[in-house]
mmCIF file of C-alpha atoms in Angstrom:
data_model
loop_
_atom_site.group_PDB
_atom_site.id
_atom_site.type_symbol
_atom_site.label_atom_id
_atom_site.label_comp_id
_atom_site.label_asym_id
_atom_site.label_seq_id
_atom_site.Cartn_x
_atom_site.Cartn_y
_atom_site.Cartn_z
ATOM 1 C CA MET L 143 -18.660 2.759 -4.330
ATOM 2 C CA SER L 144 -19.011 5.439 -6.971
ATOM 3 C CA GLY L 145 -21.014 8.605 -6.545
ATOM 4 C CA HIS L 146 -24.732 8.728 -7.199
ATOM 5 C CA ASN L 147 -25.479 10.699 -10.363
ATOM 6 C CA GLN L 148 -29.104 9.759 -11.008
ATOM 7 C CA PRO L 149 -32.039 11.579 -9.346
ATOM 8 C CA PHE L 150 -33.900 9.533 -6.763
ATOM 9 C CA GLU L 151 -37.244 8.170 -7.969
ATOM 10 C CA ARG L 152 -38.446 6.392 -4.798
ATOM 11 C CA ILE L 153 -37.836 8.263 -1.543
ATOM 12 C CA ILE L 154 -38.801 7.895 2.115
ATOM 13 C CA LEU L 155 -38.432 11.044 4.213
ATOM 14 C CA LEU L 156 -38.345 10.351 7.945
ATOM 15 C CA GLY L 157 -39.461 13.669 9.365
ATOM 16 C CA GLY L 158 -42.084 14.508 6.768
ATOM 17 C CA SER L 159 -42.306 18.195 7.621
ATOM 18 C CA SER L 160 -38.554 18.790 7.994
ATOM 19 C CA GLU L 161 -37.532 21.848 6.003
ATOM 20 C CA ILE L 162 -34.033 20.444 5.533
ATOM 21 C CA GLY L 163 -35.341 17.028 4.527
ATOM 22 C CA LEU L 164 -37.710 18.581 2.010
ATOM 23 C CA ALA L 165 -34.875 20.712 0.622
ATOM 24 C CA ILE L 166 -32.777 17.567 0.140
ATOM 25 C CA ILE L 167 -35.660 16.060 -1.826
ATOM 26 C CA GLU L 168 -35.888 19.248 -3.892
ATOM 27 C CA HIS L 169 -32.233 18.918 -4.904
ATOM 28 C CA THR L 170 -32.016 15.137 -5.386
ATOM 29 C CA SER L 171 -35.382 13.841 -6.655
ATOM 30 C CA ALA L 172 -36.502 12.908 -10.153
ATOM 31 C CA PRO L 173 -39.272 15.053 -11.735
ATOM 32 C CA HIS L 174 -42.093 12.636 -10.901
ATOM 33 C CA ALA L 175 -40.809 10.791 -7.862
ATOM 34 C CA ALA L 176 -42.767 8.581 -5.478
ATOM 35 C CA ILE L 177 -42.315 9.978 -1.969
ATOM 36 C CA ALA L 178 -43.456 8.788 1.450
ATOM 37 C CA LEU L 179 -43.506 11.435 4.182
ATOM 38 C CA VAL L 180 -43.193 9.803 7.608
ATOM 39 C CA GLY L 181 -43.862 11.850 10.715
ATOM 40 C CA ARG L 182 -46.400 13.174 13.163
ATOM 41 C CA SER L 183 -49.774 13.796 11.585
ATOM 42 C CA SER L 184 -49.834 17.572 11.334
ATOM 43 C CA ALA L 185 -50.911 20.461 9.174
ATOM 44 C CA ARG L 186 -47.250 21.097 8.312
ATOM 45 C CA GLN L 187 -46.723 17.591 6.956
ATOM 46 C CA THR L 188 -49.988 17.736 5.012
ATOM 47 C CA GLN L 189 -48.948 21.085 3.547
ATOM 48 C CA ALA L 190 -45.542 19.672 2.591
ATOM 49 C CA ALA L 191 -47.247 16.723 0.891
ATOM 50 C CA GLN L 192 -49.492 19.030 -1.128
ATOM 51 C CA GLN L 193 -46.581 21.201 -2.211
ATOM 52 C CA LEU L 194 -44.771 18.109 -3.474
ATOM 53 C CA ARG L 195 -47.896 16.946 -5.327
ATOM 54 C CA ASN L 196 -48.145 20.358 -6.948
ATOM 55 C CA LYS L 197 -44.659 19.737 -8.361
ATOM 56 C CA GLY L 198 -45.780 16.468 -9.925
ATOM 57 C CA HIS L 199 -44.678 13.965 -7.292
ATOM 58 C CA ALA L 200 -46.789 11.077 -5.996
ATOM 59 C CA VAL L 201 -46.911 11.495 -2.219
ATOM 60 C CA ALA L 202 -48.130 9.353 0.671
ATOM 61 C CA GLU L 203 -48.313 10.439 4.306
ATOM 62 C CA ILE L 204 -47.447 7.918 7.024
ATOM 63 C CA SER L 205 -48.140 8.611 10.703
ATOM 64 C CA TYR L 206 -45.244 8.084 13.113
ATOM 65 C CA THR L 207 -44.135 9.166 16.597
ATOM 66 C CA THR L 208 -40.702 8.763 18.185
ATOM 67 C CA THR L 209 -42.225 6.931 21.168
ATOM 68 C CA MET L 210 -43.040 3.891 18.998
ATOM 69 C CA THR L 211 -41.481 0.524 19.821
ATOM 70 C CA LEU L 212 -38.979 -1.292 17.601
ATOM 71 C CA SER L 213 -41.753 -3.468 16.196
ATOM 72 C CA GLU L 214 -44.026 -0.494 15.531
ATOM 73 C CA THR L 215 -41.158 1.380 13.869
ATOM 74 C CA HIS L 216 -40.493 -1.590 11.606
ATOM 75 C CA ASP L 217 -44.159 -1.678 10.589
ATOM 76 C CA VAL L 218 -44.124 2.048 9.779
ATOM 77 C CA LEU L 219 -41.084 1.649 7.535
ATOM 78 C CA LEU L 220 -42.683 -1.240 5.662
ATOM 79 C CA GLU L 221 -45.874 0.804 5.276
ATOM 80 C CA ALA L 222 -43.826 3.671 3.859
ATOM 81 C CA LYS L 223 -42.016 1.359 1.426
ATOM 82 C CA ASN L 224 -45.288 -0.160 0.226
ATOM 83 C CA ALA L 225 -46.851 3.295 -0.110
ATOM 84 C CA LEU L 226 -44.327 4.106 -2.843
ATOM 85 C CA GLY L 227 -46.130 1.653 -5.115
ATOM 86 C CA SER L 228 -44.697 -1.494 -6.695
ATOM 87 C CA PRO L 229 -43.641 -3.036 -3.332
ATOM 88 C CA ALA L 230 -41.094 -5.262 -5.044
ATOM 89 C CA ALA L 231 -39.235 -2.246 -6.457
ATOM 90 C CA PRO L 232 -36.269 -0.974 -4.420
ATOM 91 C CA VAL L 233 -36.233 2.237 -2.394
ATOM 92 C CA ASP L 234 -33.696 4.657 -3.862
ATOM 93 C CA ALA L 235 -33.182 6.803 -0.776
ATOM 94 C CA ILE L 236 -34.206 7.072 2.853
ATOM 95 C CA ILE L 237 -33.623 10.480 4.427
ATOM 96 C CA MET L 238 -33.472 10.608 8.235
ATOM 97 C CA ALA L 239 -34.384 14.180 9.227
ATOM 98 C CA ILE L 240 -36.301 13.864 12.504
ATOM 99 C CA GLY L 241 -35.133 16.156 15.275
ATOM 100 C CA THR L 242 -35.835 19.102 17.535
ATOM 101 C CA MET L 243 -33.644 21.370 19.624
ATOM 102 C CA GLY L 244 -35.635 20.527 22.747
ATOM 103 C CA GLU L 245 -35.364 22.291 26.100
ATOM 104 C CA PRO L 246 -32.684 21.908 28.814
ATOM 105 C CA ASP L 247 -35.309 20.941 31.403
ATOM 106 C CA THR L 248 -36.847 18.167 29.248
ATOM 107 C CA PRO L 249 -33.940 15.753 28.662
ATOM 108 C CA GLN L 250 -36.102 12.652 28.311
ATOM 109 C CA ALA L 251 -38.255 14.156 25.571
ATOM 110 C CA THR L 252 -35.226 15.595 23.759
ATOM 111 C CA LEU L 253 -33.343 12.293 23.841
ATOM 112 C CA THR L 254 -36.416 10.312 22.782
ATOM 113 C CA THR L 255 -37.055 12.580 19.799
ATOM 114 C CA ASN L 256 -33.439 12.969 18.695
ATOM 115 C CA LEU L 257 -31.818 9.680 19.696
ATOM 116 C CA VAL L 258 -34.108 6.788 20.626
ATOM 117 C CA GLY L 259 -36.673 7.188 17.850
ATOM 118 C CA PRO L 260 -34.115 8.046 15.141
ATOM 119 C CA THR L 261 -31.852 5.147 16.171
ATOM 120 C CA LEU L 262 -34.684 2.650 15.694
ATOM 121 C CA LEU L 263 -35.556 4.259 12.358
ATOM 122 C CA ILE L 264 -31.946 4.144 11.155
ATOM 123 C CA LEU L 265 -31.572 0.482 12.139
ATOM 124 C CA GLY L 266 -34.839 -0.355 10.391
ATOM 125 C CA SER L 267 -33.837 1.639 7.311
ATOM 126 C CA GLN L 268 -30.505 -0.161 7.154
ATOM 127 C CA GLN L 269 -32.353 -3.470 7.214
ATOM 128 C CA ILE L 270 -34.626 -2.453 4.334
ATOM 129 C CA LEU L 271 -31.741 -1.241 2.181
ATOM 130 C CA THR L 272 -29.382 -4.154 2.887
ATOM 131 C CA THR L 273 -32.192 -6.623 2.179
ATOM 132 C CA GLN L 274 -32.650 -5.126 -1.288
ATOM 133 C CA GLY L 275 -28.887 -4.731 -1.710
ATOM 134 C CA SER L 276 -29.000 -1.126 -2.887
ATOM 135 C CA GLY L 277 -30.060 2.398 -1.991
ATOM 136 C CA THR L 278 -28.798 5.444 -0.149
ATOM 137 C CA LEU L 279 -29.295 6.340 3.509
ATOM 138 C CA ILE L 280 -28.914 10.060 4.232
ATOM 139 C CA VAL L 281 -28.804 10.937 7.920
ATOM 140 C CA LEU L 282 -29.058 14.469 9.246
ATOM 141 C CA SER L 283 -26.575 14.788 12.087
ATOM 142 C CA SER L 284 -25.128 18.090 13.320
ATOM 143 C CA ALA L 285 -21.861 19.904 13.899
ATOM 144 C CA ALA L 286 -22.900 19.635 17.555
ATOM 145 C CA ALA L 287 -22.198 15.890 17.341
ATOM 146 C CA VAL L 288 -18.501 16.750 17.010
ATOM 147 C CA ARG L 289 -18.488 19.997 18.992
ATOM 148 C CA PRO L 290 -21.171 19.752 21.720
ATOM 149 C CA ARG L 291 -22.143 22.879 23.619
ATOM 150 C CA GLU L 292 -23.479 22.952 27.153
ATOM 151 C CA GLU L 293 -26.556 25.020 26.338
ATOM 152 C CA ILE L 294 -27.767 22.348 23.870
ATOM 153 C CA LEU L 295 -26.143 19.370 25.577
ATOM 154 C CA ASN L 296 -29.100 16.965 25.374
ATOM 155 C CA TYR L 297 -29.463 17.669 21.659
ATOM 156 C CA ALA L 298 -25.699 17.254 21.130
ATOM 157 C CA ILE L 299 -25.617 13.944 23.023
ATOM 158 C CA ALA L 300 -28.425 12.620 20.833
ATOM 159 C CA LYS L 301 -26.704 13.720 17.632
ATOM 160 C CA GLN L 302 -23.445 12.140 18.822
ATOM 161 C CA GLY L 303 -25.320 8.866 19.196
ATOM 162 C CA ILE L 304 -26.752 8.692 15.687
ATOM 163 C CA ASP L 305 -23.546 10.128 14.212
ATOM 164 C CA THR L 306 -21.593 7.282 15.816
ATOM 165 C CA LEU L 307 -24.124 4.697 14.656
ATOM 166 C CA VAL L 308 -23.877 5.811 11.032
ATOM 167 C CA ARG L 309 -20.084 6.203 10.979
ATOM 168 C CA THR L 310 -19.437 2.775 12.467
ATOM 169 C CA THR L 311 -21.805 0.967 10.111
ATOM 170 C CA THR L 312 -20.877 2.760 6.871
ATOM 171 C CA ALA L 313 -18.254 0.220 5.787
ATOM 172 C CA THR L 314 -20.480 -2.776 6.481
ATOM 173 C CA LEU L 315 -23.384 -1.226 4.582
ATOM 174 C CA LYS L 316 -21.104 -0.360 1.669
ATOM 175 C CA SER L 317 -20.076 -4.021 1.403
ATOM 176 C CA GLN L 318 -23.775 -4.844 1.052
ATOM 177 C CA GLY L 319 -24.434 -2.305 -1.704
ATOM 178 C CA VAL L 320 -25.807 0.521 0.443
ATOM 179 C CA ARG L 321 -24.451 4.099 0.361
ATOM 180 C CA THR L 322 -24.584 6.225 3.499
ATOM 181 C CA LEU L 323 -24.163 9.978 3.751
ATOM 182 C CA LEU L 324 -23.854 11.710 7.104
ATOM 183 C CA VAL L 325 -24.815 15.397 6.991
ATOM 184 C CA ARG L 326 -23.309 17.715 9.616
ATOM 185 C CA PRO L 327 -24.754 21.204 9.322
ATOM 186 C CA GLY L 328 -24.102 23.989 11.739
ATOM 187 C CA PHE L 329 -26.907 26.453 12.445
ATOM 188 C CA VAL L 330 -29.623 26.222 9.793
ATOM 189 C CA SER L 331 -32.247 28.965 9.574
ATOM 190 C CA THR L 332 -35.588 27.123 9.839
ATOM 191 C CA SER L 333 -38.812 27.515 11.778
ATOM 192 C CA MET L 334 -37.193 25.415 14.537
ATOM 193 C CA THR L 335 -34.427 28.000 14.980
ATOM 194 C CA SER L 336 -36.398 31.128 14.065
ATOM 195 C CA HIS L 337 -36.326 32.372 17.670
ATOM 196 C CA LEU L 338 -32.510 32.394 17.659
ATOM 197 C CA PRO L 339 -30.199 34.975 16.054
ATOM 198 C CA PRO L 340 -28.256 33.421 13.136
ATOM 199 C CA PRO L 341 -24.576 33.025 14.110
ATOM 200 C CA LEU L 342 -21.509 33.110 11.900
ATOM 201 C CA LEU L 343 -21.545 30.332 9.255
ATOM 202 C CA ALA L 344 -25.331 29.976 9.426
ATOM 203 C CA SER L 345 -26.870 28.130 6.490
ATOM 204 C CA THR L 346 -30.294 27.540 4.945
ATOM 205 C CA PRO L 347 -32.281 24.398 4.072
ATOM 206 C CA SER L 348 -31.736 25.019 0.356
ATOM 207 C CA ALA L 349 -27.973 25.419 0.779
ATOM 208 C CA THR L 350 -27.911 22.202 2.780
ATOM 209 C CA GLY L 351 -29.856 20.361 0.086
ATOM 210 C CA HIS L 352 -27.454 21.676 -2.547
ATOM 211 C CA GLN L 353 -24.401 20.462 -0.608
ATOM 212 C CA VAL L 354 -25.995 17.044 -0.106
ATOM 213 C CA ALA L 355 -26.643 16.749 -3.843
ATOM 214 C CA LYS L 356 -23.006 17.644 -4.574
ATOM 215 C CA ALA L 357 -21.731 15.151 -1.992
ATOM 216 C CA LEU L 358 -23.831 12.362 -3.498
ATOM 217 C CA LYS L 359 -22.004 12.809 -6.813
ATOM 218 C CA SER L 360 -18.707 12.131 -5.041
ATOM 219 C CA GLN L 361 -17.615 9.257 -2.823
ATOM 220 C CA LYS L 362 -18.001 11.234 0.401
ATOM 221 C CA SER L 363 -19.590 9.585 3.413
ATOM 222 C CA VAL L 364 -19.707 12.832 5.444
ATOM 223 C CA VAL L 365 -20.640 16.338 4.327
ATOM 224 C CA TRP L 366 -20.327 19.515 6.428
ATOM 225 C CA VAL L 367 -22.608 22.481 5.791
ATOM 226 C CA PRO L 368 -21.162 24.936 5.079
ATOM 227 C CA LYS L 369 -17.861 23.282 4.129
ATOM 228 C CA THR L 370 -15.927 25.700 6.332
ATOM 229 C CA MET L 371 -17.828 24.411 9.383
ATOM 230 C CA ARG L 372 -15.498 21.412 9.482
ATOM 231 C CA TRP L 373 -12.452 23.596 10.009
ATOM 232 C CA ALA L 374 -14.236 25.835 12.503
ATOM 233 C CA VAL L 375 -15.148 22.814 14.612
ATOM 234 C CA LEU L 376 -11.627 21.395 14.332
ATOM 235 C CA THR L 377 -10.175 24.688 15.556
ATOM 236 C CA LEU L 378 -12.633 24.948 18.448
ATOM 237 C CA ASN L 379 -11.857 21.395 19.548
ATOM 238 C CA ILE L 380 -8.138 22.182 19.687
ATOM 239 C CA LEU L 381 -8.644 25.236 21.884
ATOM 240 C CA PRO L 382 -9.297 24.820 25.628
ATOM 241 C CA ARG L 383 -12.947 25.591 26.317
ATOM 242 C CA SER L 384 -11.889 28.171 28.899
ATOM 243 C CA LEU L 385 -10.364 30.228 26.075
ATOM 244 C CA THR L 386 -13.403 30.168 23.808
ATOM 245 C CA PRO L 387 -16.296 32.655 23.995
ATOM 246 C CA PRO L 388 -19.072 31.510 26.374
ATOM 247 C CA ALA L 389 -21.526 31.055 23.468
ATOM 248 C CA LEU L 390 -19.174 28.475 21.881
ATOM 249 C CA ARG L 391 -18.387 26.415 24.970
#
């Protein structure tokens, strides 16, 4: 499948207030795109919707929580697709950007938010795109999916799950006309990570969006942000954990 060179005109963002998801839209959308923001009803999502409208986009807000059942998730995705207008027209891109770092003492909540809910959304999104026989599915994974660390283990386990789901279904989706792009950023400076000191190779939402846009023009199915993160993770995985600094174990 060749790279995608045309801006997206019809977009569903799963995680409607995600700074990274919104940055991906900024770098990949057409000037007057139709966008559905799917996420918890919140002031942040409403603010994001208004900012997009101010840029000339047509925006709908769809309420969603990660505790929804498979059937409820399916209904939300159909609502989002219909909210783009012209229900018969195909969706150009679905961006999966729901996630939170969570807390070590709340594994159930962290896994529900980062694994269970997103898995159902990804499966539902795949169904929508394969049914229409076109479109791009962009899934925000993490470098932690390949190099988990004990202090964020629940988060890493969840990211490993969706990373595996996307990687193992990429070929099948491609045969049905659907492009997938797995995004593996390291530390990204957002409101979710604002309480943490930025480590080496830290990135920003805008830089992530830029790298996603570049990857879409190629035939890549995985993009690391920054690009050097791939080699850093490879090196760390070769070394015994006992020889790595405690913060990287």
